[in-house]
Amino acid sequence: MAEKLILEGFKPFVGKHCEPTAVRRALDYHGLTLSEETLLGLGGG
């Protein structure tokens, strides 16, 4: 079983689409801010 990853201080929020919103928050946590729309486009969806 994979080890759990805990992002201290991570603040979730509601978006329009769950997958790009989750990716956006993880990237934002690491200092890369992209819009949900950009991530949706990059994902081809």
Short mmCIF file of N, CA and C in Angstrom, two decimals:
data_model
loop_
_atom_site.label_atom_id
_atom_site.label_comp_id
_atom_site.label_asym_id
_atom_site.label_seq_id
_atom_site.Cartn_x
_atom_site.Cartn_y
_atom_site.Cartn_z
N MET A 1 0.85 -1.19 0.00
CA MET A 1 0.00 0.00 0.00
C MET A 1 0.89 1.24 0.00
N ALA A 2 0.50 2.26 -0.76
CA ALA A 2 1.27 3.49 -0.87
C ALA A 2 1.22 4.28 0.44
N GLU A 3 2.31 4.96 0.70
CA GLU A 3 2.39 5.80 1.89
C GLU A 3 1.53 7.05 1.68
N LYS A 4 0.86 7.51 2.73
CA LYS A 4 0.02 8.70 2.63
C LYS A 4 0.89 9.95 2.54
N LEU A 5 0.46 10.91 1.73
CA LEU A 5 1.13 12.18 1.59
C LEU A 5 0.27 13.24 2.26
N ILE A 6 0.85 13.93 3.21
CA ILE A 6 0.13 14.97 3.93
C ILE A 6 0.74 16.32 3.57
N LEU A 7 -0.08 17.24 3.08
CA LEU A 7 0.36 18.58 2.75
C LEU A 7 -0.04 19.50 3.90
N GLU A 8 0.91 19.81 4.76
CA GLU A 8 0.63 20.66 5.93
C GLU A 8 0.17 22.04 5.45
N GLY A 9 -0.91 22.54 6.01
CA GLY A 9 -1.42 23.85 5.68
C GLY A 9 -2.22 23.91 4.38
N PHE A 10 -2.51 22.76 3.79
CA PHE A 10 -3.28 22.70 2.54
C PHE A 10 -4.70 23.17 2.81
N LYS A 11 -5.19 24.08 1.96
CA LYS A 11 -6.55 24.60 2.14
C LYS A 11 -7.39 24.25 0.91
N PRO A 12 -8.30 23.28 1.04
CA PRO A 12 -9.16 22.92 -0.09
C PRO A 12 -10.20 24.00 -0.37
N PHE A 13 -10.69 24.04 -1.59
CA PHE A 13 -11.79 24.93 -1.93
C PHE A 13 -12.61 24.30 -3.04
N VAL A 14 -13.79 24.83 -3.26
CA VAL A 14 -14.72 24.29 -4.25
C VAL A 14 -14.41 24.89 -5.61
N GLY A 15 -14.41 24.04 -6.64
CA GLY A 15 -14.22 24.50 -8.01
C GLY A 15 -15.33 23.98 -8.89
N LYS A 16 -15.20 24.23 -10.18
CA LYS A 16 -16.23 23.78 -11.13
C LYS A 16 -16.09 22.30 -11.47
N HIS A 17 -14.85 21.81 -11.52
CA HIS A 17 -14.57 20.41 -11.88
C HIS A 17 -13.61 19.85 -10.84
N CYS A 18 -13.91 18.69 -10.28
CA CYS A 18 -13.13 18.18 -9.15
C CYS A 18 -11.68 17.86 -9.49
N GLU A 19 -11.40 17.24 -10.65
CA GLU A 19 -10.04 16.83 -10.96
C GLU A 19 -9.09 18.02 -11.14
N PRO A 20 -9.40 18.98 -12.05
CA PRO A 20 -8.47 20.10 -12.19
C PRO A 20 -8.40 20.98 -10.95
N THR A 21 -9.48 21.02 -10.17
CA THR A 21 -9.44 21.78 -8.93
C THR A 21 -8.46 21.16 -7.95
N ALA A 22 -8.47 19.84 -7.83
CA ALA A 22 -7.53 19.15 -6.93
C ALA A 22 -6.09 19.35 -7.39
N VAL A 23 -5.85 19.24 -8.70
CA VAL A 23 -4.51 19.45 -9.23
C VAL A 23 -4.08 20.90 -9.02
N ARG A 24 -5.01 21.83 -9.24
CA ARG A 24 -4.70 23.25 -9.05
C ARG A 24 -4.26 23.53 -7.63
N ARG A 25 -4.98 23.00 -6.68
CA ARG A 25 -4.65 23.24 -5.27
C ARG A 25 -3.29 22.64 -4.91
N ALA A 26 -2.99 21.44 -5.42
CA ALA A 26 -1.70 20.81 -5.14
C ALA A 26 -0.57 21.62 -5.77
N LEU A 27 -0.74 22.08 -7.01
CA LEU A 27 0.29 22.89 -7.66
C LEU A 27 0.45 24.23 -6.96
N ASP A 28 -0.67 24.85 -6.58
CA ASP A 28 -0.63 26.12 -5.87
C ASP A 28 0.11 25.98 -4.54
N TYR A 29 -0.09 24.86 -3.88
CA TYR A 29 0.59 24.58 -2.62
C TYR A 29 2.11 24.61 -2.81
N HIS A 30 2.56 24.17 -3.99
CA HIS A 30 3.99 24.12 -4.30
C HIS A 30 4.47 25.37 -5.04
N GLY A 31 3.62 26.41 -5.12
CA GLY A 31 4.04 27.69 -5.67
C GLY A 31 3.76 27.92 -7.14
N LEU A 32 3.06 27.03 -7.80
CA LEU A 32 2.71 27.20 -9.21
C LEU A 32 1.21 27.45 -9.31
N THR A 33 0.84 28.67 -9.68
CA THR A 33 -0.57 29.03 -9.73
C THR A 33 -1.06 29.04 -11.18
N LEU A 34 -1.98 28.16 -11.49
CA LEU A 34 -2.63 28.08 -12.80
C LEU A 34 -4.13 28.06 -12.58
N SER A 35 -4.88 28.59 -13.54
CA SER A 35 -6.34 28.59 -13.40
C SER A 35 -6.89 27.19 -13.64
N GLU A 36 -8.07 26.97 -13.11
CA GLU A 36 -8.76 25.69 -13.32
C GLU A 36 -9.02 25.47 -14.80
N GLU A 37 -9.36 26.55 -15.51
CA GLU A 37 -9.61 26.46 -16.95
C GLU A 37 -8.36 26.05 -17.72
N THR A 38 -7.20 26.59 -17.33
CA THR A 38 -5.94 26.22 -17.98
C THR A 38 -5.65 24.75 -17.77
N LEU A 39 -5.81 24.28 -16.56
CA LEU A 39 -5.55 22.87 -16.27
C LEU A 39 -6.53 21.95 -17.00
N LEU A 40 -7.77 22.38 -17.11
CA LEU A 40 -8.75 21.59 -17.85
C LEU A 40 -8.34 21.50 -19.32
N GLY A 41 -7.88 22.61 -19.88
CA GLY A 41 -7.42 22.63 -21.27
C GLY A 41 -6.17 21.78 -21.47
N LEU A 42 -5.22 21.86 -20.55
CA LEU A 42 -4.01 21.06 -20.64
C LEU A 42 -4.32 19.57 -20.55
N GLY A 43 -5.37 19.24 -19.81
CA GLY A 43 -5.77 17.85 -19.67
C GLY A 43 -6.61 17.35 -20.84
N GLY A 44 -6.89 18.23 -21.77
CA GLY A 44 -7.64 17.83 -22.96
C GLY A 44 -9.13 17.70 -22.73
N GLY A 45 -9.63 18.34 -21.68
CA GLY A 45 -11.02 18.10 -21.41
C GLY A 45 -11.91 19.23 -21.28
#
